[in-house]
CSV table of C-alpha atoms and ligand atoms in Angstrom, one decimal:
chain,number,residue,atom,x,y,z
W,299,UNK,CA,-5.2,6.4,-12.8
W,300,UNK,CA,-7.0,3.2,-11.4
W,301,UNK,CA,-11.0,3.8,-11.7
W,302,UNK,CA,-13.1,1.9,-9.4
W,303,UNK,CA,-16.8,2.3,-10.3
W,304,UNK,CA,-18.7,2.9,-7.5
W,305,UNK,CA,-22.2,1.8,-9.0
W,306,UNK,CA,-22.0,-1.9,-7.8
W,307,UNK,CA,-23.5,-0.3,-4.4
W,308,UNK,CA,-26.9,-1.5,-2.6
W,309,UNK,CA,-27.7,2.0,-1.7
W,310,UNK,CA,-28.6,2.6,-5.3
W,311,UNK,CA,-32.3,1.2,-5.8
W,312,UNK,CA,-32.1,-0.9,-8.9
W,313,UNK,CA,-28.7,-2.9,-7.1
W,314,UNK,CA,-30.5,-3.1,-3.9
W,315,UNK,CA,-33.4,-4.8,-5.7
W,316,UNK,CA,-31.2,-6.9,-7.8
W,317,UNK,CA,-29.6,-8.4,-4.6
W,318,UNK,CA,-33.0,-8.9,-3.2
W,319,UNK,CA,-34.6,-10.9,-6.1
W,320,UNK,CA,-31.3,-12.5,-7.0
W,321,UNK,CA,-31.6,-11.6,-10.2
W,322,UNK,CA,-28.0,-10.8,-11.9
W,323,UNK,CA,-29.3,-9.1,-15.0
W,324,UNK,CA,-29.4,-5.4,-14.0
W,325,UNK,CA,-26.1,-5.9,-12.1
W,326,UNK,CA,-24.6,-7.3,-15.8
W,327,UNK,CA,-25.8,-4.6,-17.2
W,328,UNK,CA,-24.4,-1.8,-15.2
W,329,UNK,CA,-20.8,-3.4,-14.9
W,330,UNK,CA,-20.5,-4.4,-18.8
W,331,UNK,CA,-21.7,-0.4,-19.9
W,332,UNK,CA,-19.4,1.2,-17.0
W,333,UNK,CA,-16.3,-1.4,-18.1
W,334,UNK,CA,-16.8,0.1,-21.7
W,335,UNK,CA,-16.9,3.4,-20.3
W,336,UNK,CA,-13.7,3.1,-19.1
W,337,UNK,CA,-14.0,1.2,-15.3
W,338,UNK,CA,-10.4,-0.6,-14.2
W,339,UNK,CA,-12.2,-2.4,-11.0
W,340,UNK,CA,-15.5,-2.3,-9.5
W,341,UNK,CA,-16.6,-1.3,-5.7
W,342,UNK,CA,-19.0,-4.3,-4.9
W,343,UNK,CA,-21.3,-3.2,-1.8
W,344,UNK,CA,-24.4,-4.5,-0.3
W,345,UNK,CA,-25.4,-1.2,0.8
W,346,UNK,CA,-26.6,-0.3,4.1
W,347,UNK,CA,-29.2,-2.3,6.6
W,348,UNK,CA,-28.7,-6.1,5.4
W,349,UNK,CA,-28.2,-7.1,8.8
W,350,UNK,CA,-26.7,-10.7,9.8
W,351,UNK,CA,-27.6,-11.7,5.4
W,352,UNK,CA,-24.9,-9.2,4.5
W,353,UNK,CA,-22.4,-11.7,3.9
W,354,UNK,CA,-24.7,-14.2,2.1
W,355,UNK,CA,-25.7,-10.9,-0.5
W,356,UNK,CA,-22.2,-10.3,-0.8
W,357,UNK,CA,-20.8,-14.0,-2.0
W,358,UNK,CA,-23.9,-13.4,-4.4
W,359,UNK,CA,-23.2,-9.9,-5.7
W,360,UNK,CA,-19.8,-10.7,-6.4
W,361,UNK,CA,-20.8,-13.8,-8.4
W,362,UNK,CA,-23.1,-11.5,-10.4
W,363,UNK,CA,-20.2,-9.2,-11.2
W,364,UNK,CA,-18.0,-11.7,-12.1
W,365,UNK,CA,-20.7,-13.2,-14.4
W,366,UNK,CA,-20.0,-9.9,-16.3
W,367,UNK,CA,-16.1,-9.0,-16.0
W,368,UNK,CA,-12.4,-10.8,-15.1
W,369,UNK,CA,-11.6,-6.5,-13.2
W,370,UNK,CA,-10.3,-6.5,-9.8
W,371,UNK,CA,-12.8,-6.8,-7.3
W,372,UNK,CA,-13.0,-3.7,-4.9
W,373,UNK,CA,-15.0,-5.5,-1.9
W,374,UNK,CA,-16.6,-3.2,-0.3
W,375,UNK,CA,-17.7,-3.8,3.4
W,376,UNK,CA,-17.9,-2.4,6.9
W,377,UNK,CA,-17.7,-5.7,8.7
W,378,UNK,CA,-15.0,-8.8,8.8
W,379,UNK,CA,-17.8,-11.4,8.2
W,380,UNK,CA,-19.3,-9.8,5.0
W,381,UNK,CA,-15.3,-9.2,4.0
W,382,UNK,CA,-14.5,-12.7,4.4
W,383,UNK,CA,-17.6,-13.6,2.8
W,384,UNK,CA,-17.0,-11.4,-0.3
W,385,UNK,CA,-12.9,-12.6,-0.3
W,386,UNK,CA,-14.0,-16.0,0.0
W,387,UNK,CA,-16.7,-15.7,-3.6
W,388,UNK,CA,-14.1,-14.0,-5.4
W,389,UNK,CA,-12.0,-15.4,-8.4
W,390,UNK,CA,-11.1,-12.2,-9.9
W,391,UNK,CA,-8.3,-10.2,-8.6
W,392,UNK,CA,-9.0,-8.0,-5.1
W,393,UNK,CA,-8.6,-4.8,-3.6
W,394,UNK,CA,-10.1,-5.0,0.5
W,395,UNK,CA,-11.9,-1.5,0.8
W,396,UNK,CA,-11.1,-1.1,3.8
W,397,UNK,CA,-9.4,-1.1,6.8
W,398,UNK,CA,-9.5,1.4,9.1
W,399,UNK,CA,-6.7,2.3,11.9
W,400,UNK,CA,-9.2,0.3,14.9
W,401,UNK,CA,-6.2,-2.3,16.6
W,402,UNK,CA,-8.9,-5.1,16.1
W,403,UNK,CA,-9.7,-4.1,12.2
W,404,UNK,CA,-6.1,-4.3,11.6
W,405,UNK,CA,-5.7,-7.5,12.7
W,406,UNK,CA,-8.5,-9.2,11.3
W,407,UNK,CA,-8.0,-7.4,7.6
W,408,UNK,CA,-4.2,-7.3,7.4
W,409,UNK,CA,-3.9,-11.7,7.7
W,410,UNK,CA,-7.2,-11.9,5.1
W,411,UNK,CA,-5.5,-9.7,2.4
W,412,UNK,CA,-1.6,-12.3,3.4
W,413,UNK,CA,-4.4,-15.0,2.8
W,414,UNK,CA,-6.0,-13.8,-0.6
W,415,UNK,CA,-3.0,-12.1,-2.0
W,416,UNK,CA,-5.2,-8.6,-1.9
W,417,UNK,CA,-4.6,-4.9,-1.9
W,418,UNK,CA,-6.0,-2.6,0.7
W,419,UNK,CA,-7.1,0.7,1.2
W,420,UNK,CA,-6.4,1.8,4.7
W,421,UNK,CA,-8.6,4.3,5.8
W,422,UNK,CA,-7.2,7.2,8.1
W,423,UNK,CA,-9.9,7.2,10.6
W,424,UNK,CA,-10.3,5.3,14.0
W,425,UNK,CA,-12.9,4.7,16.6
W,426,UNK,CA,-12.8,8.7,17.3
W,427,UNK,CA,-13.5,9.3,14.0
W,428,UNK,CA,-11.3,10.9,11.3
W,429,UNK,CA,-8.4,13.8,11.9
W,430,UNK,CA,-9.2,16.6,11.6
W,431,UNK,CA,-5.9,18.2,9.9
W,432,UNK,CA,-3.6,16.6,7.0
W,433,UNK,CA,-0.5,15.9,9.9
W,434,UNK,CA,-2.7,13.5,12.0
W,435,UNK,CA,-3.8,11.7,8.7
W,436,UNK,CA,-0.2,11.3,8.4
W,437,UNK,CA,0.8,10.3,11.0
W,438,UNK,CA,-1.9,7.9,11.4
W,439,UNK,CA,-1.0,6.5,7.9
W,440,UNK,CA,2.3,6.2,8.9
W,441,UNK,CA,1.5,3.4,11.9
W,442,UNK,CA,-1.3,1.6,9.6
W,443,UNK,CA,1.7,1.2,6.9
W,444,UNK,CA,4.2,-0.2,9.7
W,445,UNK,CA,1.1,-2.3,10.9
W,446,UNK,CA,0.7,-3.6,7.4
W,447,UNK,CA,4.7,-4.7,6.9
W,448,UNK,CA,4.8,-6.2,9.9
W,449,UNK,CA,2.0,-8.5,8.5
W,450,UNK,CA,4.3,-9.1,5.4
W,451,UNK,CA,2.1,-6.8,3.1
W,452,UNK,CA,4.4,-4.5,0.9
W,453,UNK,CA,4.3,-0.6,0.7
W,454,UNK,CA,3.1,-1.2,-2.7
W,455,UNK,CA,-0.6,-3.1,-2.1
W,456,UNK,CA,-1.6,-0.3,0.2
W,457,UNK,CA,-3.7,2.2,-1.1
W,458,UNK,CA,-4.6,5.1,1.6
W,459,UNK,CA,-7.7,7.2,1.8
W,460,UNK,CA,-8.1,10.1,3.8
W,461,UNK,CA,-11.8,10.2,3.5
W,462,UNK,CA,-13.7,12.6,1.7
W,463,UNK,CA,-16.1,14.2,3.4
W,464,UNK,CA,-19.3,16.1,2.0
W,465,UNK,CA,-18.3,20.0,1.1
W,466,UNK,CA,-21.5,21.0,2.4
W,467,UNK,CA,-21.4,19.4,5.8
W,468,UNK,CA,-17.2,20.3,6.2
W,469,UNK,CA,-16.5,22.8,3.6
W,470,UNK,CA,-12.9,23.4,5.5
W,471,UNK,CA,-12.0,19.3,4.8
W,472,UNK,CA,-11.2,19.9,0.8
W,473,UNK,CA,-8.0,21.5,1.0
W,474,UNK,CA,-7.0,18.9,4.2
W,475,UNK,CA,-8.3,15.7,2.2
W,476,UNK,CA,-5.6,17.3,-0.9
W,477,UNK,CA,-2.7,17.9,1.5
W,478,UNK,CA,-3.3,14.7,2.7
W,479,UNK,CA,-3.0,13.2,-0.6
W,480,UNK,CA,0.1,14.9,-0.8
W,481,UNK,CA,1.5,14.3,2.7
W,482,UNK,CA,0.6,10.4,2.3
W,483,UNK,CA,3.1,10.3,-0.8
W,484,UNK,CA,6.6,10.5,1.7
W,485,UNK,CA,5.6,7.9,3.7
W,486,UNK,CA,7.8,5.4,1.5
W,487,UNK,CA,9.6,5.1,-1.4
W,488,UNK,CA,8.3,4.0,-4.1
W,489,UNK,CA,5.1,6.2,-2.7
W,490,UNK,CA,2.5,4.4,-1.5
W,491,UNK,CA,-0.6,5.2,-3.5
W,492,UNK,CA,-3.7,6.9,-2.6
W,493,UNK,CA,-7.4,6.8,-3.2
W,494,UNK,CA,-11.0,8.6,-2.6
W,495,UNK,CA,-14.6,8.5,-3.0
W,496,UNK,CA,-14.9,11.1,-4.9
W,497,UNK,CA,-18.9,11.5,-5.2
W,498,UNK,CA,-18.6,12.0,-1.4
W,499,UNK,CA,-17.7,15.5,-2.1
W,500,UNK,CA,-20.8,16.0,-3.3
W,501,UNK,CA,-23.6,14.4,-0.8
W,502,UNK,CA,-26.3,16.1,-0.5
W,503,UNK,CA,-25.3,19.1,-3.0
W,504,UNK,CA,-27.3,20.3,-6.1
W,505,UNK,CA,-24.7,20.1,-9.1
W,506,UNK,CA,-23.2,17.4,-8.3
W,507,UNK,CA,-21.2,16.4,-11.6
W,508,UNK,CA,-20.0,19.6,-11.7
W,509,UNK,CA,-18.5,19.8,-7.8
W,510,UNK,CA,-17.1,16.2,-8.6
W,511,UNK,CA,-15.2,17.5,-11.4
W,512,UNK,CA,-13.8,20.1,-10.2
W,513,UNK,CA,-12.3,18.6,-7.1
W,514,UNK,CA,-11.0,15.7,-9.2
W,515,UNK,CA,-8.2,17.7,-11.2
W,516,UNK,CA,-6.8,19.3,-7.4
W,517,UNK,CA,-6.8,15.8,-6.4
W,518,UNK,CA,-4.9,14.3,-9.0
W,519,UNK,CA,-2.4,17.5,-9.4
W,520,UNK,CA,-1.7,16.7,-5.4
W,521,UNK,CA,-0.7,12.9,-6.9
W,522,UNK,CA,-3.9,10.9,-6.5
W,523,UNK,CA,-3.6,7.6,-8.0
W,524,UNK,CA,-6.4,6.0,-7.9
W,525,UNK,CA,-10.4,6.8,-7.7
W,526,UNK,CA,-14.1,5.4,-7.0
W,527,UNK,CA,-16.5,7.2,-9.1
W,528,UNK,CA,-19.3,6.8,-11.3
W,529,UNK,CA,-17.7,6.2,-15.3
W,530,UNK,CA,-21.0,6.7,-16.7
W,531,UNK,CA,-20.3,10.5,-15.9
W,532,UNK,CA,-19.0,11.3,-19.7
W,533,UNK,CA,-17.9,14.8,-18.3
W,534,UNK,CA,-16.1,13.5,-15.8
W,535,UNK,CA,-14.1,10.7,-17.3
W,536,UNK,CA,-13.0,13.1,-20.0
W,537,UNK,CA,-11.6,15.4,-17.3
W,538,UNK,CA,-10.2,12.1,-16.0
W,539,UNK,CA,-8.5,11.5,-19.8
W,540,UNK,CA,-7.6,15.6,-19.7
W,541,UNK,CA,-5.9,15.2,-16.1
W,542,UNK,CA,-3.1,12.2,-17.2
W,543,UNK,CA,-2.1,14.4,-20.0
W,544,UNK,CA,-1.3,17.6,-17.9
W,545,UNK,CA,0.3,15.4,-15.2
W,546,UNK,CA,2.4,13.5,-18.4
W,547,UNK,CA,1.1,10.5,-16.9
W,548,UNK,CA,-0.1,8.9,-20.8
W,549,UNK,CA,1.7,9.5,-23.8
W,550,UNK,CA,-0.7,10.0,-26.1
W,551,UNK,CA,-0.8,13.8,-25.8
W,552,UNK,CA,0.3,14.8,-29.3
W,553,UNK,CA,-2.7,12.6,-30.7
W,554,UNK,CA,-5.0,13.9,-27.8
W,555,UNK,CA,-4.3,17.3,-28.7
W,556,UNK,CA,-5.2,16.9,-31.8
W,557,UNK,CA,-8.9,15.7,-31.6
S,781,THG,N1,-13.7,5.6,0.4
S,781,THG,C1,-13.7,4.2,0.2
S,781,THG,N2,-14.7,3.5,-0.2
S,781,THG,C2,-15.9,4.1,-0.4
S,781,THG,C3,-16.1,5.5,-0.2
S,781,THG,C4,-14.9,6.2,0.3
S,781,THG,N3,-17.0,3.4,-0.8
S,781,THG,C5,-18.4,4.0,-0.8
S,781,THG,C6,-18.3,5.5,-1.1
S,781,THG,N4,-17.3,6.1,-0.4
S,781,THG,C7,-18.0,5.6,-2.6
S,781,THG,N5,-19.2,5.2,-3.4
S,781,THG,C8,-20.3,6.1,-3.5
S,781,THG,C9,-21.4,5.6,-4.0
S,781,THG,C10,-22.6,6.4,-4.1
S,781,THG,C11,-22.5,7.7,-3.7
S,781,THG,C12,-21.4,8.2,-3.1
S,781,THG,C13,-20.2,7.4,-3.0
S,781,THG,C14,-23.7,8.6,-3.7
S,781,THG,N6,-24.9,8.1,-4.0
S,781,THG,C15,-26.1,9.0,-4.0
S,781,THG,C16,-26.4,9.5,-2.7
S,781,THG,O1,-26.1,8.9,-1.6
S,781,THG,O2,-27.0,10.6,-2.6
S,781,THG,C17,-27.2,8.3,-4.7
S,781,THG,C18,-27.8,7.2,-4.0
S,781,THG,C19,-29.1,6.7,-4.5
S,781,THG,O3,-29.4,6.8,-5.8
S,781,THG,O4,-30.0,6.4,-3.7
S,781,THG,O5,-23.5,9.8,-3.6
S,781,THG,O6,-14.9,7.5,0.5
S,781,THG,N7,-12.5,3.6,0.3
């Protein structure tokens, strides 16, 4: 299971100010604790409302994470310009988060990931918005992963996301968003692999951790490969750890079962 920490994010305060002041410390801080808490790449966003210096905070934020780690680089950004901007900074290996299935997107993210040897997540969701059933995610997957070989980009650097969406604002998207997991999964062989934002789930809930954790294990029994969540969650990453052994994906079991 690939974990993406999602705590490089402007949205949280002490990130957003860190960007502001320029100051790399904090940012150091959070990537070296969440990398020895078990972080395989790290989502780097500006957060929301930077306007037209969205790109500039980008190239900087992804200099202060790479002050602090040689992970992949999960550049996180709604618009090609702060993309580029973050593509451009980055030395570490990249994942482009995201593409969505917008004609235009496409085009403009498919040649930058040729150009910087990247993955990409590809996002089932177009100018209308996102599917509402696990078929039309398919489907839609389907022509973003044609869209994406016929740029010369391999089955195997796509990553698809069906979007999770908050359980209190769409309670009937959970078992959709896990049939889509499944449902991405025949698309080719070897099966193209699949990601979420997991804390999504959770917006705007009171136990958070605990709905997180709970929707994890359906996700990863429906084939989920890789995830953005937070790794300082201890609770979390041990159901993380508790998940590959029941799916036989590590084989360390007999010593795990042990402890
Ligand atoms: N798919 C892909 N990328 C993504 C998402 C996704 N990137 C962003 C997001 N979703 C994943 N990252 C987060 C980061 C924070 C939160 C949720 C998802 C979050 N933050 C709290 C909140 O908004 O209430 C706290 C913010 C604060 O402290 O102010 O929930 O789905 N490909």
């Amino acid at each position: 299971m690939l974990i993406i920490s999602e705590s490089v994010n402007g949205l949280f305060k002490s990130v957003g100010r860190a960007i502001d002041d320029r100051d790399p410390k904090p940012i150091v801080k959070i990537v070296e604790r969440q990398e020895a808490a078990g972080a395989n790449a790290f989502d780097v966003n500006v957060g929301p409302g930077r306007g037209k210096d969205a790109p500039g905070d980008m190239a900087w934020l992804v200099g202060a994470v790479q002050g602090a780690t040689k992970l992949p680089l999960c550049i996180d950004a709604p618009d090609t310009e702060t993309m580029a901007a973050g593509l451009a900074a980055a030395e570490n290996p990249t994942i482009i988060n995201s593409t969505t299935a917008e004609p235009a997107k496409m085009d403009a993210l498919f040649p930058m990931a040729v150009e910087h040897g990247s993955d990409i997540i590809c996002l089932t969701m177009d100018e209308k918005g996102v599917p509402n059933d696990a078929d039309s995610r398919a489907e839609m997957a389907m022509v973003m992963l044609m869209t994406a070989m016929e740029h010369g980009i391999g089955a195997e650097r796509v990553l698809f996301d069906p979007l999770v969406l908050p359980v209190c604002a769409a309670q009937d998207q959970g078992p959709k968003v896990i049939e889509a997991i499944r449902s991405f999964q025949i698309l080719s062989n070897p099966a193209p692999r699949t990601v979420v934002g997991l804390s999504n789930i959770s917006n705007g809930a009171s136990g958070r951790s605990l709905i997180n954790r709970t929707f994890l294990p359906m996700l990863v029994g429906a084939g989920l490969s890789a995830v953005i969540l937070d790794p300082d969650d201890g609770e979390l990453m041990e159901t993380v750890k508790t998940c590959e052994v029941l799916m036989d994906r590590k084989l360390y079991c007999t010593d795990y079962l042990r402890d």
